[in-house]
Short mmCIF file of C-alpha atoms in Angstrom, two decimals:
data_model
loop_
_atom_site.label_atom_id
_atom_site.label_comp_id
_atom_site.label_asym_id
_atom_site.label_seq_id
_atom_site.Cartn_x
_atom_site.Cartn_y
_atom_site.Cartn_z
CA MET A 1056 4.80 17.78 10.05
CA MET A 1057 9.32 18.03 9.18
CA SER A 1058 11.94 16.68 11.83
CA LYS A 1059 15.17 18.21 11.96
CA GLY A 1060 16.36 15.69 9.43
CA ASN A 1061 14.38 16.76 6.48
CA GLY A 1062 15.59 20.10 7.01
CA ILE A 1063 18.71 19.37 5.66
CA PHE A 1064 16.73 18.42 1.96
CA ASN A 1065 14.51 21.22 2.31
CA VAL A 1066 17.54 23.45 -0.12
CA ASN A 1067 16.15 26.03 -2.92
CA ILE A 1068 18.59 24.95 -5.37
CA LYS A 1069 17.80 28.09 -7.80
CA ARG A 1070 17.95 30.53 -5.23
CA LEU A 1071 21.44 29.09 -3.73
CA ALA A 1072 23.03 28.80 -7.03
CA LEU A 1073 22.17 32.26 -8.05
CA LEU A 1074 23.77 33.59 -3.84
CA THR A 1075 27.48 31.27 -5.33
CA LEU A 1076 27.63 33.87 -7.44
CA PRO A 1077 29.62 36.90 -7.18
CA SER A 1078 28.08 40.33 -7.28
CA TRP A 1079 29.63 42.11 -10.80
CA LEU A 1080 27.97 38.49 -12.21
CA ARG A 1081 23.94 38.44 -11.01
CA ARG A 1082 22.55 39.49 -14.53
CA PRO A 1083 19.64 38.31 -16.10
CA LEU A 1084 22.00 36.34 -18.50
CA VAL A 1085 24.29 34.62 -16.47
CA GLY A 1086 21.37 33.43 -14.01
CA ALA A 1087 19.64 33.00 -16.95
CA LEU A 1088 22.82 29.96 -17.94
CA ILE A 1089 23.29 28.94 -14.12
CA PHE A 1090 19.43 28.37 -13.07
CA ALA A 1091 19.03 25.87 -16.55
CA GLY A 1092 22.37 24.57 -15.31
CA VAL A 1093 21.02 23.79 -12.01
CA THR A 1094 17.66 22.29 -13.25
CA PRO A 1095 18.64 19.02 -13.84
CA LEU A 1096 20.25 19.11 -9.56
CA GLY A 1097 16.89 20.18 -9.08
CA ARG A 1098 14.55 17.52 -10.24
CA LEU A 1099 17.65 15.00 -8.84
CA LEU A 1100 16.22 16.57 -5.56
CA GLN A 1101 13.26 16.39 -6.15
CA GLU A 1102 13.32 12.50 -6.85
CA LEU A 1103 15.33 12.64 -3.17
CA ARG A 1104 12.79 13.85 -1.09
CA ALA A 1105 9.97 11.76 -2.65
CA TYR A 1106 12.19 8.37 -1.55
CA ARG A 1107 12.59 9.81 1.23
CA ASN A 1108 9.22 10.11 1.87
CA THR A 1109 7.73 7.35 0.47
CA THR A 1110 10.82 5.08 2.53
CA SER A 1111 9.95 6.52 5.94
CA TYR A 1112 5.84 5.79 5.02
CA ARG A 1113 7.12 2.38 4.54
CA LEU A 1114 9.31 2.84 7.55
CA SER A 1115 6.57 3.47 9.93
CA HIS A 1116 4.04 1.07 9.24
CA ASN A 1117 4.36 -2.49 9.91
CA GLY A 1118 2.13 -5.56 9.83
CA GLN A 1119 -0.09 -5.03 12.17
CA VAL A 1120 -3.69 -4.90 12.05
CA CYS A 1121 -4.72 -0.79 11.46
CA LYS A 1122 -1.57 -0.30 10.22
CA LEU A 1123 -2.36 -2.27 6.95
CA ARG A 1124 -5.50 -1.16 6.95
CA GLY A 1125 -4.56 2.06 7.36
CA VAL A 1126 -2.01 1.77 4.51
CA LEU A 1127 -4.70 0.14 2.25
CA ASN A 1128 -7.49 2.80 3.34
CA ASP A 1129 -5.10 4.85 1.90
CA GLU A 1130 -3.54 3.26 -1.41
CA PHE A 1131 -7.06 2.57 -2.84
CA ASP A 1132 -9.90 4.15 -0.93
CA PRO A 1133 -8.65 7.16 0.47
CA GLU A 1134 -12.08 9.38 0.72
CA LEU A 1135 -14.45 6.61 2.30
CA ARG A 1136 -11.67 4.17 3.58
CA ARG A 1137 -13.59 1.37 3.34
CA ILE A 1138 -11.12 -1.63 2.92
CA ALA A 1139 -11.08 -3.96 6.69
CA ILE A 1140 -9.47 -6.51 7.52
CA GLU A 1141 -10.64 -9.45 9.02
CA ASP A 1142 -9.50 -12.05 11.73
CA PRO A 1143 -11.46 -15.24 12.94
CA ASP A 1144 -11.45 -13.30 16.41
CA SER A 1145 -13.63 -10.34 14.74
CA MET A 1146 -15.79 -12.93 12.22
CA GLU A 1147 -17.88 -14.66 14.73
CA SER A 1148 -20.43 -16.86 12.29
CA LEU A 1149 -17.38 -17.94 9.87
CA GLU A 1150 -14.41 -20.23 10.33
CA ALA A 1151 -10.78 -19.57 9.67
CA SER A 1152 -11.32 -22.00 5.81
CA THR A 1153 -12.28 -22.04 2.62
CA ALA A 1154 -12.60 -24.45 0.13
CA TRP A 1155 -12.44 -24.54 -3.12
CA GLN A 1156 -15.36 -25.46 -5.15
CA ARG A 1157 -14.67 -26.77 -8.48
CA GLU A 1158 -18.38 -26.39 -10.36
CA ALA A 1159 -18.21 -22.75 -9.41
CA GLY A 1160 -14.63 -22.15 -9.84
CA CYS A 1161 -13.97 -20.44 -6.58
CA TRP A 1162 -13.37 -20.68 -2.96
CA ILE A 1163 -16.19 -20.62 -0.72
CA MET A 1164 -16.00 -19.56 3.54
CA VAL A 1165 -17.08 -22.74 5.64
CA PRO A 1166 -19.11 -21.57 8.22
CA LYS A 1167 -18.51 -22.89 11.90
CA ARG A 1168 -20.55 -25.92 13.50
CA GLY A 1169 -24.19 -24.99 14.05
CA THR A 1170 -24.50 -22.13 12.42
CA GLY A 1171 -24.84 -23.43 8.55
CA ALA A 1172 -24.12 -26.36 6.85
CA VAL A 1173 -21.98 -26.76 3.74
CA SER A 1174 -21.36 -30.23 2.36
CA ILE A 1175 -18.30 -31.35 0.94
CA HIS A 1176 -18.29 -34.02 -1.51
CA ARG A 1177 -15.21 -35.41 -2.42
CA GLU A 1178 -16.48 -34.96 -6.41
CA GLY A 1179 -17.65 -31.23 -5.82
CA PHE A 1180 -14.58 -30.02 -3.78
CA SER A 1181 -11.00 -29.90 -3.76
CA GLY A 1182 -8.22 -28.90 -0.84
CA THR A 1183 -9.29 -26.72 2.03
CA SER A 1184 -7.16 -24.40 3.78
CA GLY A 1185 -7.55 -21.81 6.97
CA TYR A 1186 -6.44 -18.24 7.10
CA ASP A 1187 -5.25 -15.95 9.14
CA PHE A 1188 -6.73 -12.29 8.38
CA TRP A 1189 -9.39 -11.90 5.24
CA VAL A 1190 -9.39 -8.38 3.43
CA THR A 1191 -12.28 -6.77 2.62
CA VAL A 1192 -12.60 -4.74 -0.12
CA PRO A 1193 -15.58 -3.07 -1.80
CA GLU A 1194 -16.96 -4.32 -4.36
CA GLU A 1195 -16.28 -1.61 -7.02
CA LEU A 1196 -12.60 -1.34 -6.50
CA ARG A 1197 -12.66 -4.97 -8.37
CA THR A 1198 -10.71 -4.75 -10.89
CA ALA A 1199 -7.64 -6.54 -11.69
CA GLU A 1200 -4.86 -4.15 -11.12
CA THR A 1201 -6.02 -3.41 -8.26
CA GLU A 1202 -6.39 -7.41 -7.23
CA THR A 1203 -2.36 -7.43 -8.40
CA ARG A 1204 -1.17 -4.51 -6.19
CA LEU A 1205 -3.52 -5.35 -3.35
CA ARG A 1206 -1.54 -8.36 -3.10
CA ALA A 1207 1.60 -6.74 -3.73
CA VAL A 1208 0.86 -4.19 -0.75
CA VAL A 1209 -0.15 -6.80 2.19
CA ASN A 1210 2.81 -8.90 0.68
CA MET A 1211 5.15 -6.18 1.23
CA TYR A 1212 3.45 -5.08 5.25
CA LYS A 1213 2.18 -8.31 6.28
CA LEU A 1214 4.46 -10.99 8.41
CA ALA A 1215 5.62 -14.26 6.19
CA SER A 1216 3.43 -16.70 8.26
CA LYS A 1217 0.77 -14.90 7.96
CA ARG A 1218 -1.70 -16.10 5.44
CA TYR A 1219 -4.35 -13.77 4.24
CA ALA A 1220 -7.74 -13.99 1.32
CA ILE A 1221 -9.12 -11.52 -0.35
CA ASN A 1222 -12.84 -10.80 0.11
CA TYR A 1223 -15.65 -8.71 -2.04
CA LYS A 1224 -17.84 -7.55 0.12
#
């Protein structure tokens, strides 16, 4: 999809350089020298186009759940699109909080009252915190590099006051 503003950057630099030559200089050797001279300019124009595309993509997406889910699926799982964003309203059986279990060395979800029992003893758990949403990612995408990139993308698009956790299924 090309808008009016993007047509300005759709320039064939080599053709433009050849057309600006006088007709009596349009010989193969002179053309080759001109092409060699404008090749770096063509590369810079390609970089500018790529930068404009990524910037317009970033500006057209925001922290809305549907947009954030789309950005994460575009970046990490473009074929199967299995990454989901879940909030406390959509998760019926879970409370919007977790607790850190020292023995297991991981966070566990604290269920709502009446749906399950989690005993929290002073020596076994420390610190509970609430989350505004969860990013649910398939287990196949779990690597240290992917998690770092995932956190960077979520932090770029989410609102500053929102807290999140990454869950793997």
